[in-house]
Amino acid sequence: MLPQDQPGIMPGAGKKGNPVPTTGVQEKKLYERLTQALEKYKGKPGVLIAALQEAQEIFGYLPRKAMIHVANELTIPLAEVYSVASFYSLFSTVPAGKTRLEVCMGTACYVKGAEKLLQELQKQCGGSPGKFTSEGRFSVATTRCVGACSAAPVIKIGEELHGEMSPEKLPALLEELTKI
Amino acid sequence: MSTLLEELMQERVRPETEHRILICGGIPCRSLGCRKVQEALDEELQQKGLAGQIPVDVIGCIGDCSQGPSIIVYPEGIVYQKLGPDDARTIVREHIIGGRVVEELLHRDPHSEEIIRKREEMPFYREQTRLVLRNCGVISPHIDDYLKYRGYAALARALAEMTPEEVIDEIKKSGLRGRGGGGFPTGRKWELVHQAHGDEKYVICNADEGDPGAFMDRSILEGDPHSVLEGMIIAGYAVGASRGYIYVRAEYPVALRRCREAIAQAREKKFLGGNILEKGFSFDIEIRTGAGAFVCGEETALISSLHGTRGDPEPKPPFPAQKGLWGKPTLINNVETLANIPLIILHGSHRFTELGTERSPGTKVFALAGKVRHTGLVEVPLGTTLRRIIFDIGGGIPGNKKFKAAQTGGPSGGCLGEEALDIPMDYDSLQEAGSMVGSGGLIILDEDTCMVDLARFYLDFSQDESCGKCTPCRVGSKRLLEILQKITEGKGEERDLETLEQLALLMKNSSLCGLGRAAPNPLLNTLRLFREEYLAHIRERRCPAGVCRSLMRPRINPEICKACGICSRICPSQAITGARGTPYKIDLEKCSDCLRCLEECPFDAITRGGRRLAEAEAMDR
Amino acid sequence: MPKLKLWIDDREVEVEEGTSVLEAARQAGIDIPTLCYLKDLNAPAACRICLVQVEGRPTLDASCVLPAAAGMRVYTHTPEVIAARKQMLELLLSDHPFECLTCERSLNCELQRLAKRYGIRDLHIEGSRNHFPVDDLSPSVVREPDKCIRCRRCLAVCEYYQAVGIYRMVERSFNAVVGPAFNGSLMETPCIYCGQCVTVCPTGALREHDSTARVWEALRDPNLHVVVQTAPSIRTSIGEEFGYPVGTPLPGQMAAALRRLGFDRVFDDCFGADVTVMEEATEFLERLERGGPFPQFTSCCPSWVRFCELFYPEYIKNLSEVKSPQQIFGALAKTYYAREAGIDPSRIFVVSIMPCVSKKYELLRPEMNASGYRDVDAELSTREFVQMLFQAGIDLRKLPEEDFDEPLGHASGAGIIFGSTGGVMEAALRTACEWLTGRELENVEFPQVRSDKYKDAEIQVGDLRLKVAVARGTGEARRLIEALKKGEKEYHFVEVMACPAGCVGGGGQPIYIETNDWNEQVAHRSRRSGGLYELDRRMECRKAHANPAVQKLYRDFLGHPGSELAHRLLHTGYVARRLYAPEPLLKKEHKQKVQPM
Ligand SMILES: Cc1cc2nc3c(=O)[nH]c(=O)nc-3n(C[C@H](O)[C@H](O)[C@H](O)COP(=O)(O)O)c2cc1C
Ligand code: SF4
Ligand code: SF4
Ligand code: SF4
Ligand code: SF4
Ligand code: SF4
Ligand code: SF4
Ligand code: SF4
Ligand code: SF4
Ligand code: FES
Ligand code: FES
Ligand code: FES
């Protein structure tokens, strides 16, 4: 019988650790917010993904220290926290640029020319594909199907979707975004 | 019997009698600007003092998404499509206030020139059999609308008149097969969970829908969430569970919101919670969101994810029916599977089996996308031919292009070529044809699609989504991808095809979970159907569809180049350099593929994909 | 358990329900290769080496997790199965460095062995390889993730046996690998440096920090007086590397070998253990007098001490203040021995040979300089010691038995059994009981505390009912502390050793790859204890306080147990520790090396 199936076996665990060192009032406040947000998850099983989602909402990404904070507060091994954070593609461990442009690379979009769109967008905004980069006004990334396949190809900007895109429509779109 | 129960058991649908506007808020329509249309509607109604009097509700996808943004005006049920904000104002003025249908804004069938007023009149809908989607685009997702259309009547019937065993029996007799991809008989699965021993059992609704290019489940959850809830509650009753989870992918914020609202409404009406319909059965539902991992659609991975960890698939057996969430017997069903349940219970399995084929009864929703005129959701009886879906419902291939293949089942499925246009689309026939029904993604490809590149695309997806747990998938998919990459870059060798085949079979034969087992399918399938395309890439360094970039780039043939320098002067990217007397060279890093040099070279020294201008142009058409 | 019948390679086999096909085959005498599987500890079904063909099933199955079913027909070596296993190995090797020649685990590596057994001669498929930074920052364990085959055995032992939880699968797809958080250094984590992960790793992805070069240097340095202490347990484990049956006690040959390596004095750490008993028993009597705090935890295992400091700082007060034998020996070597031998302590270089990788960390703890110098200068694991013997061409089988040197080489049986789980407890009981009752024990053996399982016992000592417990592995320790916290258990004295079966199963011991069964693995290590108890039985002096060399030490140097000097040299303190480093220590980046195809 495997240990995880045996009654009474205790897996590795953390402990309520020291608070992570913070610099500045701003950062301290964010961590206080995180502490509060984590309160409802304490002692409950299966909550790590939800906890990380909240942390990412607070910081915009998952800084190392925030992950340590989650591990400390929920007494989960940090390895577990990182394991989950590095597995799910919606978690980002690097900060992103101000405006995130995500080109859908789902099949429907791909066959309708998403690749070209992406290249064009990168040419106009800079950055490298795959992950957001912190430089610049825009960060360009790819995403998987957002479920608007009939309007392919699609670009996602924050929560907004822009369907039936083409390289020709890009300058106008970027123009509009820069205005905001 | 409680009065609510009595009321629910009455066989009565209450149709609309008043003016009412439903506006499609499905994701495709959103991406086409339905928000602005809605704002215009609201504004205009406000100005005309009608705010609050004419209800405007946002509904889920109507179906014919490529014609969006769309609205439906009741009581007539007139459908307006491809609207802009001004059109919306016109409709308020003329139709709502003036009582006159705005003919100019109605959809005109491109072939027959016929004006189409209602959904039922459009070929896109006419040819469909919308059962699961019966409410989508017809009613708002609110529980009141659902109740008008006999919502929760099936639940009432199951609780009042049927034992759990009878419910399971009915589902078994219906022959319903899982719509999540596997096609496992649903009734049999329910029975297994019902028989499993456990102090607690769970029902999970799999709404992860990771297949890129599929959006059926999303649309159902957005348009008719209560049908899924009802299916889950009935499932809970049948298998003896008191708790259910809906696992929704985080990329679907609207579906998520609609589910939350629906659950709250159902709780309020006491369809969820303790002692449902005073029949002593308790059941409640929680929502969990994924975080971007395709493999979490696989049931054991989904359970791992619900445990809050990585979505690691686990070996089966034990199956979730024996040992699932928190080690307890667990029923996992797909959204569409569950949405079928109320229908079967309400109308009886004999009605259900009238549709579809003998071994695949019922209907299936396909997400029609790609190179087809009408993209969107299409529900047809299983066994309908591909030809009918693409040409009769989807309106054929746009731009006078030739149909090349249809990809079904997403990254786990395969392609169906022209010769498969007339085989019935059901679980077994598709399997025989080397593809699968899968979740229902249906991507139409025309002659401009490179099948090698498509296989590469899918392997790229599968490799990226591989959890990395087992050797054949973690390393194997990487190696397959690398070889395909090599071929699309024109560096392939003929023996690579053999390696591809061997490795693909190894993955299929030995991977831990369905992802790795199915990941090589698109490769194996295209390799079989479109081998000559692979060979063209390898032997002739040519991409017949003109897609593979490295094979399609401009190149100066040094033997023909006379070093006149014209190309260098006109190149907008300053990509061409050279000096008198020696052939000029193109720096492909700088080149933007504008192809002006191709046109301008007086000596036809510049080729693309190994072809001179005329040939290249013929390919681009 | 009901039984069922199946056919494996056309032979009928009867097994209990719930048996895996792999175990069923094994019962029928058919070997199926494995890599990730470690029975009763780890079965992630990840490596896919153990594939078999089951009649009627469309694909091959991993036999390690496939339950045997009645009437099943299994084929374990059809051409397809063999081809698939070969391809699987090739895939693993295609993302593996070809560094066997320079690899610690060469000739003792499960991957290499399978590659040989399956006749891999060429890779038919190659491609890019992962290239992860090597983590050699910790003083104890070195990780070289390039050699990791993602079997998760380290994860399982650390998570479930040790209840520490350092490893996880990190990242995904081709980049997925088993490692600590951020795939960073173990130094950034609450690793307790027990090295258990090293002992179960099938490849060279985990190994100890190599100290042999440092020791060779010291041995060569004419200005240094190099003394060596040998931990109790290595005398019964070293023989395995020279072809002796497991557990053969070879203290005499070992002493001879050390002398031939060039050590100036060959001492025995069992002497240090005896002193530990003197001090620890004294402390225990003091606690009895003071009324606590109880239980008193042993502190001779640095991994356990670190575990307590990291995870249960509230129990630090329960840890015995007495140092471990290694550190007691070091402190005495550079004070007492230096004085006796008339050598300046700055010239003394203390090497310890231990079954342990944690001692490498312990000797570096900043407070371990009671003598005014680093008390212990270098530690060698059993494996490193063997390595040095090979380098020097010394064959244990050809050596005579020799004695340890005086004055730190004379030990009692009590010191010798320190190497086994329960041994520390038993050694302490032999002394404490006599001191408490003032009467000589008729039988010095305490079988109540000897076991390779978690054990607690009540022992009548005069009119005191002593409640004691012995835990092996920090997983058991965690359960024990949680039970204490809940008030479910109460003890006076608790021994914790971090390794299965105690130091005989230490992280620095010879790695045994002949079994894929964790319990069998532990049993193998336990067999090394047998030799220790046998040596104890052979000894005339079996109680620490009866050891004349120990008596002389107190008479001539320390005064009495618990004296001020003893406190200064032999006692220590502990601190609560932070679990995670806020900033990364390992900063090299992971990249994929593109191999020419
Ligand atoms: C890689 C992979 C991805 C899957 N993704 C989904 C999915 O997104 N939605 C779904 O309903 N089923 C998915 N499945 C199938 C599920 O494992 C499971 O069979 C299904 O949810 C069972 O429901 P059904 O019997 O109602 O079809 C996936 C399977 C695999 C192997
Ligand atoms: S087949 Fe792929 S996704 Fe499935 S367990 Fe193996 S590595 Fe993970
Ligand atoms: S235009 Fe044609 S001939 Fe002239 S330099 Fe360019 S490639 Fe050569
Ligand atoms: S294709 Fe356009 S950018 Fe490229 S080399 Fe020719 S002219 Fe320059
Ligand atoms: S781990 Fe094994 S296979 Fe790899 S280099 Fe070392 S000895 Fe060779
Ligand atoms: S085993 Fe082979 S490769 Fe290794 S050292 Fe010997 S000859 Fe060389
Ligand atoms: S040395 Fe021990 S605590 Fe550290 S990682 Fe290995 S098993 Fe875990
Ligand atoms: S480090 Fe060793 S034990 Fe751990 S997963 Fe890798 S190969 Fe297995
Ligand atoms: S039990 Fe022994 S070998 Fe293991 S860590 Fe502790 S002292 Fe070292
Ligand atoms: S593939 Fe892009 S939205 Fe579905
Ligand atoms: S989203 Fe509006 S019709 Fe599909
Ligand atoms: S999968 Fe069975 S031994 Fe690894």
Short mmCIF file of C-alpha atoms and ligand atoms in Angstrom, two decimals, chain C residues 34-37 45-48 50 62 64, ligand 12:
data_model
loop_
_atom_site.label_atom_id
_atom_site.label_comp_id
_atom_site.label_asym_id
_atom_site.label_seq_id
_atom_site.Cartn_x
_atom_site.Cartn_y
_atom_site.Cartn_z
CA THR C 34 11.39 -0.83 -13.08
CA LEU C 35 12.70 2.64 -12.50
CA CYS C 36 10.12 4.77 -10.76
CA TYR C 37 8.50 2.02 -8.75
CA ALA C 45 3.47 4.94 -13.08
CA ALA C 46 5.70 7.56 -14.62
CA CYS C 47 8.73 5.90 -16.19
CA ARG C 48 6.80 3.32 -18.24
CA CYS C 50 7.66 -1.92 -16.67
CA ALA C 62 2.53 -0.40 -16.74
CA CYS C 64 3.63 -1.79 -11.45
S1 FES D 12 5.92 2.91 -14.56
FE1 FES D 12 6.13 1.00 -13.59
S2 FES D 12 8.13 1.17 -12.85
FE2 FES D 12 7.87 3.17 -13.63
#
